Coordinates of C-alpha atoms and ligand atoms in Angstrom, one line a residue:
M1 CA 78.8 78.6 171.0
A2 CA 81.2 76.4 170.7
A3 CA 82.8 76.8 167.0
S4 CA 81.9 73.3 166.0
E5 CA 78.3 73.9 167.0
Q6 CA 78.5 77.1 164.6
I7 CA 80.4 75.1 161.7
I8 CA 77.3 72.6 162.5
Q9 CA 74.8 75.0 162.2
A10 CA 76.1 76.6 159.4
F11 CA 76.3 73.8 157.5
Q12 CA 72.7 72.7 158.4
A13 CA 71.4 76.0 157.0
L14 CA 73.0 75.5 153.7
P15 CA 70.9 74.7 150.5
F16 CA 70.7 70.5 149.9
A17 CA 72.4 71.2 146.9
T18 CA 75.4 72.6 148.4
S19 CA 75.4 70.3 151.0
I20 CA 75.4 67.4 148.1
A21 CA 78.6 69.3 146.6
L22 CA 80.6 69.7 149.6
G23 CA 79.9 66.1 150.3
S24 CA 81.3 65.0 147.2
L25 CA 84.3 67.4 147.4
S26 CA 85.0 66.1 150.2
V27 CA 84.9 62.3 149.1
L28 CA 87.0 63.6 146.2
F29 CA 89.6 64.9 148.6
F30 CA 89.6 61.6 150.5
V31 CA 90.0 59.7 147.6
F32 CA 93.1 61.9 146.5
F33 CA 94.7 61.7 149.8
V34 CA 94.1 57.9 150.2
R35 CA 95.3 57.5 146.5
K36 CA 98.7 59.4 147.0
F37 CA 99.1 57.7 150.2
I38 CA 98.9 54.2 149.1
S39 CA 101.3 55.3 146.0
K40 CA 103.7 56.4 148.4
Q41 CA 103.2 53.4 150.6
R42 CA 103.5 51.1 147.6
M43 CA 106.9 53.0 146.7
E44 CA 108.3 52.5 150.1
S45 CA 106.9 49.0 150.6
V46 CA 108.5 47.7 147.4
K47 CA 112.0 49.6 148.4
L48 CA 112.8 51.1 145.1
P49 CA 116.3 51.2 145.0
P50 CA 117.7 54.7 144.3
V51 CA 119.2 55.7 141.3
P52 CA 123.0 55.1 140.6
E53 CA 124.9 58.2 141.0
V54 CA 127.6 59.8 139.2
P55 CA 130.2 61.1 141.7
G56 CA 130.8 64.8 141.9
I57 CA 132.6 67.0 144.8
P58 CA 130.8 68.4 147.7
I59 CA 128.4 71.9 147.2
I60 CA 129.4 72.0 142.8
G61 CA 128.2 68.2 142.5
N62 CA 129.4 67.4 138.8
L63 CA 129.4 70.9 137.3
L64 CA 133.2 70.8 136.7
Q65 CA 132.7 67.8 134.7
L66 CA 130.0 69.4 132.7
K67 CA 132.1 72.6 131.9
E68 CA 131.8 72.3 127.8
K69 CA 128.1 73.5 126.3
K70 CA 127.9 69.9 124.8
P71 CA 126.9 68.1 128.2
Y72 CA 124.7 65.0 125.8
K73 CA 128.1 63.7 125.2
T74 CA 129.1 63.5 128.6
F75 CA 125.8 62.0 129.5
T76 CA 126.4 59.4 126.9
K77 CA 129.8 58.1 127.9
W78 CA 128.6 58.2 131.7
A79 CA 125.8 55.9 130.6
E80 CA 128.8 53.6 129.6
T81 CA 129.5 53.3 133.1
Y82 CA 126.3 54.2 135.3
G83 CA 123.8 52.6 133.0
P84 CA 120.8 54.2 131.1
I85 CA 119.5 56.0 134.3
Y86 CA 121.9 57.7 136.9
S87 CA 121.8 60.8 138.6
I88 CA 124.2 63.6 138.7
R89 CA 124.0 67.1 141.1
T90 CA 124.5 70.4 139.4
G91 CA 125.3 72.6 142.3
A92 CA 121.9 72.8 144.6
S93 CA 120.1 70.2 141.9
T94 CA 119.7 66.6 141.6
V95 CA 119.2 65.7 137.8
I96 CA 117.9 62.3 136.6
V97 CA 119.5 61.7 133.4
L98 CA 118.0 59.5 131.0
N99 CA 120.0 57.6 128.2
S100 CA 118.0 54.7 126.5
A101 CA 114.8 54.7 124.9
D102 CA 113.1 52.5 126.9
V103 CA 113.4 54.7 129.9
A104 CA 113.0 58.0 127.8
K105 CA 109.9 56.7 126.8
E106 CA 108.8 55.4 130.2
A107 CA 109.3 59.1 131.4
M108 CA 107.4 60.9 128.8
V109 CA 104.5 58.6 128.1
T110 CA 103.9 56.4 131.3
R111 CA 105.1 59.0 134.0
Y112 CA 103.9 62.2 132.2
S113 CA 101.6 63.5 134.7
S114 CA 104.2 63.2 137.6
I115 CA 107.0 65.3 135.3
S116 CA 104.9 67.7 133.5
T117 CA 106.3 70.9 134.3
R118 CA 109.3 72.6 133.0
K119 CA 112.6 74.2 135.0
L120 CA 114.1 76.8 133.1
S121 CA 117.2 78.6 133.2
N122 CA 117.6 82.2 134.2
A123 CA 118.3 82.9 130.5
L124 CA 114.9 80.9 129.0
K125 CA 112.9 82.5 131.9
I126 CA 113.3 85.9 129.7
L127 CA 114.0 84.7 126.4
T128 CA 110.3 82.9 126.7
S129 CA 108.6 85.5 129.0
D130 CA 108.2 82.9 131.3
K131 CA 107.2 79.9 129.6
C132 CA 104.7 81.9 127.1
M133 CA 105.4 79.5 124.3
V134 CA 104.5 75.8 123.4
A135 CA 107.8 74.2 123.5
T136 CA 108.7 75.9 126.8
S137 CA 105.2 75.9 128.8
D138 CA 104.1 73.2 131.7
Y139 CA 101.6 71.0 130.6
D140 CA 98.6 73.2 131.7
E141 CA 95.5 74.8 129.9
F142 CA 98.0 77.4 128.4
H143 CA 99.9 74.7 126.5
K144 CA 97.0 72.6 125.5
M145 CA 95.5 75.8 123.9
A146 CA 98.4 76.9 122.6
K147 CA 99.5 74.0 120.9
R148 CA 96.1 73.5 119.4
F149 CA 96.6 76.8 117.7
I150 CA 99.9 76.0 116.1
L151 CA 98.5 72.5 114.7
T152 CA 95.7 74.3 113.4
N153 CA 97.2 76.8 112.0
V154 CA 100.7 76.1 110.6
L155 CA 102.0 72.5 111.3
G156 CA 99.3 70.2 111.5
A157 CA 98.5 68.1 108.0
N158 CA 95.7 70.2 106.9
A159 CA 97.9 73.8 107.7
Q160 CA 100.5 72.2 105.7
K161 CA 98.7 71.7 102.9
R162 CA 97.8 75.4 102.7
H163 CA 101.0 76.4 103.0
R164 CA 102.1 74.0 100.3
C165 CA 102.6 76.6 97.5
N166 CA 105.0 78.5 100.1
R167 CA 107.5 75.5 100.3
D168 CA 107.2 74.9 96.4
T169 CA 108.2 78.1 95.9
M170 CA 111.0 78.1 98.5
M171 CA 112.7 74.8 96.8
E172 CA 112.4 76.7 93.4
N173 CA 114.7 79.5 94.9
I174 CA 117.1 77.1 96.6
S175 CA 117.3 74.9 93.3
S176 CA 118.0 78.2 91.4
Q177 CA 120.4 79.7 93.7
F178 CA 122.6 76.7 93.5
H179 CA 122.6 76.6 89.5
S180 CA 123.5 80.8 90.1
H181 CA 126.4 79.7 91.9
I182 CA 127.4 77.0 89.2
K183 CA 127.1 79.3 86.7
D184 CA 128.8 82.7 88.2
Y185 CA 131.5 80.4 90.3
G186 CA 132.0 76.7 88.5
L187 CA 133.6 74.2 90.8
Q188 CA 134.6 76.9 93.7
A189 CA 132.7 75.2 96.7
V190 CA 129.3 76.8 97.6
N191 CA 128.3 77.8 101.1
F192 CA 125.3 75.2 101.4
R193 CA 124.1 77.0 104.8
K194 CA 123.8 80.5 103.9
I195 CA 121.3 79.6 100.6
F196 CA 119.5 76.9 102.8
E197 CA 118.9 79.2 106.2
S198 CA 118.0 82.5 104.3
E199 CA 115.0 80.7 102.3
L200 CA 113.8 78.6 105.3
F201 CA 113.6 82.1 107.2
G202 CA 111.6 83.2 104.1
L203 CA 109.1 80.1 104.4
A204 CA 109.4 81.0 108.1
M205 CA 108.2 84.3 107.5
K206 CA 105.3 83.5 105.2
Q207 CA 104.2 81.1 107.7
A208 CA 103.7 83.4 110.4
V209 CA 103.0 87.1 108.9
G210 CA 102.4 86.1 105.1
K211 CA 105.2 87.4 103.7
V212 CA 109.1 87.4 103.5
V213 CA 109.9 90.6 105.3
E214 CA 112.5 92.3 103.2
S215 CA 113.0 95.0 105.4
I216 CA 111.1 96.6 108.2
Y217 CA 111.2 100.1 110.5
V218 CA 111.3 99.4 114.3
K219 CA 110.3 102.5 116.2
E220 CA 112.4 101.5 119.6
I221 CA 115.5 100.7 117.8
G222 CA 115.3 103.9 115.6
A223 CA 116.1 102.1 112.3
T224 CA 115.1 100.3 109.2
L225 CA 116.3 96.7 109.4
S226 CA 117.2 94.3 106.8
K227 CA 116.2 90.4 106.4
D228 CA 119.4 89.4 107.4
E229 CA 119.3 91.6 110.7
I230 CA 115.7 90.6 111.2
F231 CA 117.1 86.9 111.2
K232 CA 119.9 87.8 113.3
I233 CA 117.6 89.3 116.3
L234 CA 114.8 86.9 115.7
V235 CA 117.0 83.7 115.4
L236 CA 120.6 83.4 115.8
D237 CA 120.7 86.1 119.2
A238 CA 117.9 83.9 120.5
M239 CA 119.8 80.7 119.7
E240 CA 122.8 82.0 121.5
G241 CA 121.3 83.4 124.3
A242 CA 119.3 80.3 125.0
I243 CA 122.6 78.2 126.3
E244 CA 124.0 81.1 127.8
V245 CA 124.7 79.8 131.4
D246 CA 124.3 82.1 134.8
W247 CA 126.0 80.4 137.4
R248 CA 123.0 81.2 139.4
D249 CA 120.9 78.6 137.8
F250 CA 122.7 76.0 139.9
F251 CA 122.7 77.8 143.1
P252 CA 118.8 79.2 143.4
Y253 CA 119.5 79.8 147.3
L254 CA 122.4 82.5 145.7
G255 CA 119.7 84.2 143.3
W256 CA 119.8 87.4 145.1
I257 CA 123.5 88.3 144.0
P258 CA 123.1 90.1 141.1
N259 CA 125.2 88.6 137.9
K260 CA 124.7 92.1 135.6
G261 CA 126.8 90.8 132.8
V262 CA 124.5 88.1 131.6
E263 CA 121.1 89.7 132.7
M264 CA 121.6 92.9 130.5
K265 CA 122.9 90.9 127.6
I266 CA 119.9 88.7 127.9
Q267 CA 117.7 91.5 128.5
R268 CA 118.7 93.5 125.3
M269 CA 118.5 90.0 123.2
H270 CA 114.7 90.0 124.7
S271 CA 114.0 93.8 123.8
R272 CA 115.1 93.6 120.6
R273 CA 113.2 90.8 119.3
Q274 CA 110.4 92.1 121.2
A275 CA 110.8 95.6 119.2
V276 CA 111.1 93.4 115.6
M277 CA 108.2 91.4 116.8
N278 CA 105.9 94.8 117.8
A279 CA 106.9 95.8 114.5
L280 CA 105.9 92.8 112.5
I281 CA 102.2 92.6 114.3
N282 CA 101.9 96.2 114.1
E283 CA 102.1 96.1 110.2
A284 CA 99.9 92.7 110.2
K285 CA 97.5 94.9 112.2
R286 CA 97.5 97.8 109.6
R287 CA 97.2 95.5 106.6
I288 CA 94.2 93.7 108.4
A289 CA 92.5 96.7 108.7
S290 CA 92.9 97.8 105.4
G291 CA 90.8 94.5 104.7
K292 CA 93.7 92.4 103.3
E293 CA 93.6 89.2 105.5
L294 CA 96.2 86.6 104.7
N295 CA 96.4 82.5 105.3
C296 CA 99.4 83.5 107.9
Y297 CA 99.5 82.7 112.0
S298 CA 99.7 86.4 112.7
D299 CA 96.2 86.9 111.5
F300 CA 94.7 83.9 113.1
L301 CA 96.3 85.1 116.4
L302 CA 95.3 88.9 116.4
S303 CA 91.7 87.5 115.6
E304 CA 92.2 86.0 119.1
A305 CA 93.2 88.8 120.7
N306 CA 90.2 88.5 123.1
S307 CA 91.6 85.1 125.1
L308 CA 95.4 86.0 124.3
T309 CA 97.3 88.9 125.5
E310 CA 99.8 91.0 123.8
Q311 CA 102.7 89.4 124.9
Q312 CA 101.3 85.7 124.3
I313 CA 100.1 86.8 120.5
S314 CA 104.0 88.2 120.2
M315 CA 105.5 85.1 121.8
L316 CA 103.3 82.4 119.9
L317 CA 104.1 84.3 116.3
W318 CA 108.0 84.1 117.1
E319 CA 107.8 80.7 118.2
T320 CA 106.6 79.4 114.8
I321 CA 109.5 81.7 113.3
I322 CA 112.4 80.4 115.7
E323 CA 111.1 76.7 115.2
T324 CA 110.9 76.3 111.6
S325 CA 114.3 78.7 110.9
D326 CA 116.6 76.1 112.6
T327 CA 116.0 72.3 113.4
T328 CA 114.9 71.5 109.9
L329 CA 118.1 73.4 108.6
V330 CA 120.7 71.1 110.9
T331 CA 118.9 68.3 109.8
T332 CA 119.2 68.8 106.0
E333 CA 122.7 70.3 106.1
W334 CA 123.9 67.2 108.0
A335 CA 121.9 64.9 105.5
I336 CA 123.5 66.6 102.3
Y337 CA 127.2 66.4 104.5
Q338 CA 126.9 62.9 104.9
L339 CA 125.5 61.9 100.9
A340 CA 128.4 64.1 99.8
K341 CA 131.1 62.2 102.0
D342 CA 129.7 58.9 100.4
P343 CA 129.3 58.7 97.0
T344 CA 128.2 55.4 96.7
R345 CA 125.2 56.1 98.8
Q346 CA 124.6 59.4 97.2
N347 CA 124.2 57.3 93.7
R348 CA 122.1 55.0 95.4
L349 CA 119.6 57.6 96.2
F350 CA 120.1 59.3 92.9
Q351 CA 119.3 56.2 91.1
E352 CA 116.0 55.7 93.4
I353 CA 114.8 58.8 92.6
Q354 CA 115.5 58.6 88.7
A355 CA 113.4 55.0 88.8
V356 CA 110.5 57.0 90.3
C357 CA 110.5 60.4 88.8
G358 CA 112.2 60.0 85.3
S359 CA 112.7 63.7 83.6
H360 CA 110.1 65.1 86.1
K361 CA 111.1 67.1 89.0
F362 CA 111.0 65.8 92.4
M363 CA 108.0 66.8 94.3
E364 CA 107.0 66.0 97.5
E365 CA 104.2 63.5 96.2
N366 CA 107.5 61.0 95.3
I367 CA 108.9 61.3 99.0
S368 CA 106.9 58.2 100.1
Q369 CA 107.8 56.5 96.7
I370 CA 111.5 56.2 97.8
P371 CA 112.0 54.6 100.9
Y372 CA 115.3 55.2 100.7
L373 CA 115.2 59.0 100.9
G374 CA 113.4 57.9 103.9
A375 CA 116.2 55.9 105.4
V376 CA 118.5 59.1 104.8
F377 CA 116.2 61.3 106.9
H378 CA 116.0 59.1 109.6
E379 CA 119.5 57.9 110.1
T380 CA 120.4 61.6 110.1
L381 CA 117.8 62.4 112.6
R382 CA 119.5 59.7 114.8
K383 CA 123.3 60.4 113.9
H384 CA 122.7 63.9 114.4
S385 CA 119.7 64.3 116.1
P386 CA 119.3 68.3 115.9
A387 CA 117.6 68.8 120.0
P388 CA 120.2 66.8 121.2
V389 CA 118.6 66.8 125.1
V390 CA 115.0 67.7 125.9
P391 CA 114.1 71.3 128.0
L392 CA 114.5 69.7 131.7
R393 CA 111.4 68.2 133.0
Y394 CA 110.2 69.1 137.1
V395 CA 109.3 65.8 139.1
H396 CA 106.5 67.3 141.4
E397 CA 105.9 64.0 143.0
D398 CA 107.6 61.0 143.6
T399 CA 107.4 58.5 141.2
E400 CA 109.8 55.7 139.5
I401 CA 111.3 55.2 136.3
G402 CA 113.2 52.1 135.2
G403 CA 112.8 50.3 138.4
Y404 CA 114.0 53.2 140.4
F405 CA 112.8 55.9 143.2
I406 CA 112.4 59.2 141.9
P407 CA 112.0 61.7 144.7
A408 CA 110.2 64.9 144.0
G409 CA 112.1 68.0 143.2
S410 CA 114.2 66.5 141.2
E411 CA 114.8 67.5 137.5
I412 CA 114.7 65.3 134.4
A413 CA 117.5 65.2 131.9
I414 CA 116.3 63.4 128.6
N415 CA 119.6 62.9 126.4
I416 CA 118.0 62.3 123.1
Y417 CA 121.6 62.0 121.2
G418 CA 122.4 59.4 124.2
C419 CA 119.1 57.5 123.1
N420 CA 120.4 57.4 119.7
M421 CA 123.7 56.2 120.2
D422 CA 122.5 53.7 122.8
K423 CA 125.1 50.5 121.4
K424 CA 122.1 47.9 123.0
Q425 CA 119.6 49.3 120.4
W426 CA 121.5 50.4 117.6
E427 CA 124.5 48.3 115.8
N428 CA 127.4 50.3 115.3
P429 CA 125.6 53.8 116.1
E430 CA 128.6 55.7 115.5
E431 CA 128.3 54.7 111.9
W432 CA 125.9 56.6 109.5
N433 CA 124.2 54.0 107.9
P434 CA 120.6 54.6 106.3
E435 CA 120.2 51.2 105.3
R436 CA 119.3 50.1 108.9
F437 CA 115.7 51.7 108.3
L438 CA 115.4 49.6 105.4
D439 CA 114.4 46.8 107.5
D440 CA 110.9 45.4 107.6
K441 CA 110.5 46.0 111.1
Y442 CA 110.2 49.8 110.5
D443 CA 107.0 51.2 109.4
P444 CA 107.8 53.7 106.4
A445 CA 105.1 56.2 107.7
D446 CA 106.4 56.2 110.9
L447 CA 107.9 59.6 111.8
Y448 CA 108.9 58.6 115.5
K449 CA 111.7 55.7 114.5
T450 CA 114.1 57.8 116.6
M451 CA 114.0 60.0 119.7
A452 CA 114.7 62.5 117.8
F453 CA 111.2 64.1 118.1
G454 CA 110.5 63.1 121.6
A455 CA 107.6 61.2 122.3
G456 CA 104.4 61.4 124.2
K457 CA 101.8 64.4 125.1
R458 CA 104.9 66.7 124.4
V459 CA 106.0 65.2 121.3
C460 CA 107.5 67.6 118.6
A461 CA 104.5 69.5 116.6
G462 CA 106.6 70.2 113.9
S463 CA 107.6 66.7 112.7
L464 CA 105.6 66.6 109.6
Q465 CA 106.6 70.3 108.1
A466 CA 110.6 69.0 109.4
M467 CA 110.2 65.9 106.9
L468 CA 108.5 67.5 104.1
I469 CA 111.0 70.2 104.0
A470 CA 114.0 68.0 104.6
C471 CA 112.9 65.1 102.4
T472 CA 111.9 67.4 99.6
A473 CA 115.1 69.3 99.8
I474 CA 117.7 66.2 100.0
G475 CA 115.4 64.4 97.0
R476 CA 115.5 67.7 94.5
L477 CA 119.0 68.8 95.7
V478 CA 120.5 64.8 94.8
Q479 CA 118.0 64.8 91.8
E480 CA 119.7 67.9 90.0
F481 CA 123.4 68.0 91.7
Q482 CA 126.1 65.8 92.4
W483 CA 127.7 66.5 96.0
S484 CA 131.2 66.3 96.9
L485 CA 133.4 67.9 99.8
K486 CA 136.1 70.5 99.7
D487 CA 139.3 68.9 100.3
G488 CA 140.0 68.9 104.0
V489 CA 136.4 69.7 105.3
E490 CA 135.2 65.9 105.9
E491 CA 136.3 65.3 109.6
N492 CA 134.7 69.0 110.5
V493 CA 132.1 67.4 112.3
D494 CA 132.1 69.7 115.3
T495 CA 129.1 71.2 116.5
V496 CA 128.2 74.2 118.2
G497 CA 124.8 75.8 119.8
L498 CA 121.2 74.5 121.4
T499 CA 120.7 72.1 118.6
T500 CA 123.4 70.5 117.0
H501 CA 124.5 73.2 114.2
K502 CA 127.5 72.1 112.4
L503 CA 130.3 74.1 113.9
H504 CA 131.7 75.0 110.0
P505 CA 129.1 75.4 107.7
L506 CA 128.9 73.0 104.9
H507 CA 130.8 74.0 101.8
A508 CA 130.6 71.9 98.9
I509 CA 131.1 71.5 95.8
I510 CA 128.1 70.6 93.2
R511 CA 128.1 69.7 89.6
P512 CA 124.6 69.7 88.1
R513 CA 123.5 66.6 86.6
N514 CA 120.9 65.9 83.9
Y515 CA 117.9 63.9 84.7
H516 CA 119.5 60.8 83.2
G517 CA 122.5 60.6 85.8
E518 CA 125.3 62.1 83.5
N519 CA 126.9 65.0 84.9
I520 CA 126.7 68.2 82.9
R521 CA 130.4 69.5 83.5
P522 CA 130.1 73.6 84.4
T523 CA 132.1 76.0 82.0
S524 CA 134.5 77.2 84.7
Ligands
HEM601 C1 113.9 68.0 112.4 C2 113.4 69.1 113.0 C3 112.9 68.9 114.2 C4 113.2 68.0 115.7 C5 114.7 67.3 116.0 C6 112.6 68.3 116.9 C7 112.6 68.1 118.1 C8 111.6 68.3 118.8 C9 111.9 68.0 120.4 C10 112.8 66.9 120.9 C11 110.9 68.3 121.0 C12 110.7 68.0 122.4 C13 109.7 67.2 123.2 C14 109.6 67.3 124.4 O1 109.7 68.3 125.2 O2 109.0 66.4 125.1 C15 109.8 69.2 120.6 C16 109.1 70.2 120.6 C17 108.3 70.7 119.9 N1 108.6 71.1 118.6 FE1 110.3 70.2 117.6 N2 111.6 69.4 116.2 C18 111.9 69.5 115.0 C19 111.3 70.6 114.1 C20 110.2 71.2 114.6 C21 109.8 72.4 113.9 C22 109.8 72.6 112.3 C23 108.6 73.2 114.6 C24 107.7 74.3 114.1 C25 107.9 74.8 113.2 C26 108.9 72.0 115.9 C27 107.9 72.7 116.9 C28 107.8 72.1 118.2 C29 106.9 72.9 119.4 C30 106.0 73.2 119.1 C31 107.3 71.7 120.5 C32 106.8 72.0 121.4 C33 105.7 70.6 122.1 C34 105.1 70.7 122.8 O3 105.7 70.9 124.3 O4 103.8 70.0 123.2 N3 109.5 71.5 115.9 N4 110.9 68.9 118.9

């Protein structure tokens, strides 16, 4: 019997319902292919132009022009010549760079479905256990589930209410450490980052595992680690590893050539991080088994053990720790630096805080009553965007952005720093000028006045927490202290790292204020 007859017979033998199902499937496939065909035809028929190219050299493309670890600045400079959207070549890959809010929003919101997967460097593949966290996963079922988990338990409005007491305690600790510094060292400059970073990490641990972990025995390392050592392994090392450059990222066809130095360094960071996370999770398991449950993410994730693997639990828990500990510090440190450098604006903020709080301590409830504080926060995010480039997206089907043809297979780099420095959108973008956000055109409650938190489906999940912590800290620290810069640090504005950390931690001179605006001179 001919094959076609066999198929017809088999089909006739199928129950009616199955035929309907198969029939519907074929219609679906048909519609899918017709739509794809039409969209391709449409793109070809309207003959969208290709994206302008930044000239490079054969094989390596523009790599030599991007040697430094701060490509966002070079991208922004190129935008002045090639416009808000252009393409570069990094070895074998074509990267489309977006430098204005219009094209960035179009990509993140309108064209999202064509660019919803991530392309990770070799280092990030290892450090994120191949996309096993919300921020680096593709837009798939895992991402949707994990984002829901993190919002419901840690970062959403209700979860943030439940964690309020932890933030209040953190603020009290920060304030009392600055007061102790004045008592012990008078007008010697204080290292802002040292105090803030350690307290923020404490908060991250409370949200994650229910307490500040002062020390823990880690079996695989064979030692008891202090809080500072845990911080180094979970946060500092990983941030350093994330920007590690492996030349094979640029030439995937040479991926078979070993690059042992980089591989071993990242693998070691990953194993140590994994070992510490295992110790923390095992401790949480023992606590839960003894009947003591806490309001923290580990307890929720462990209760979901049926739907999550051990590795996923570990990575999702680690994600809140690293994300809480980094970008909010970056923002707050830059804001205090800017205010310390600008006594007039610092005084304006202080007067507005006084008008609202009088002799009461500044609290989270006061944030919305002081528009100038919000303006300071947003202007700092704009000028010092903590995440200067969104992790690369991969274009999996032909699309268009900004009126240009974007071929499948390219990658997209959204240069947030460039969007926030765009001269067409911002007057004197180099200037730190919070007053620009007091304009009526800005809704005071809108957290997304700049591109700093991204946009669309992948918009930052932690924007509320970042705003609550940074604004409360800025408000309280300006209410209690007058800030000025140590001589010579004014122009120390260089940055380092994956996020835009100040290269030189802020060293400031602080004088206590009474709540009525006069300084109380410290005894030196
Ligand atoms: C000022 C502080 C912060 C800034 C500027 C910032 C910025 C960003 C940016 C630009 C993205 C990428 C959006 C994209 O891929 O399109 C992002 C994603 C994300 N952020 Fe933040 N972030 C901040 C604080 C936080 C905090 C405190 C947390 C959590 C503790 C957090 C958690 C996340 C998560 C989970 C994602 C992934 C969202 C997704 O892929 O759906 N962020 N953030």
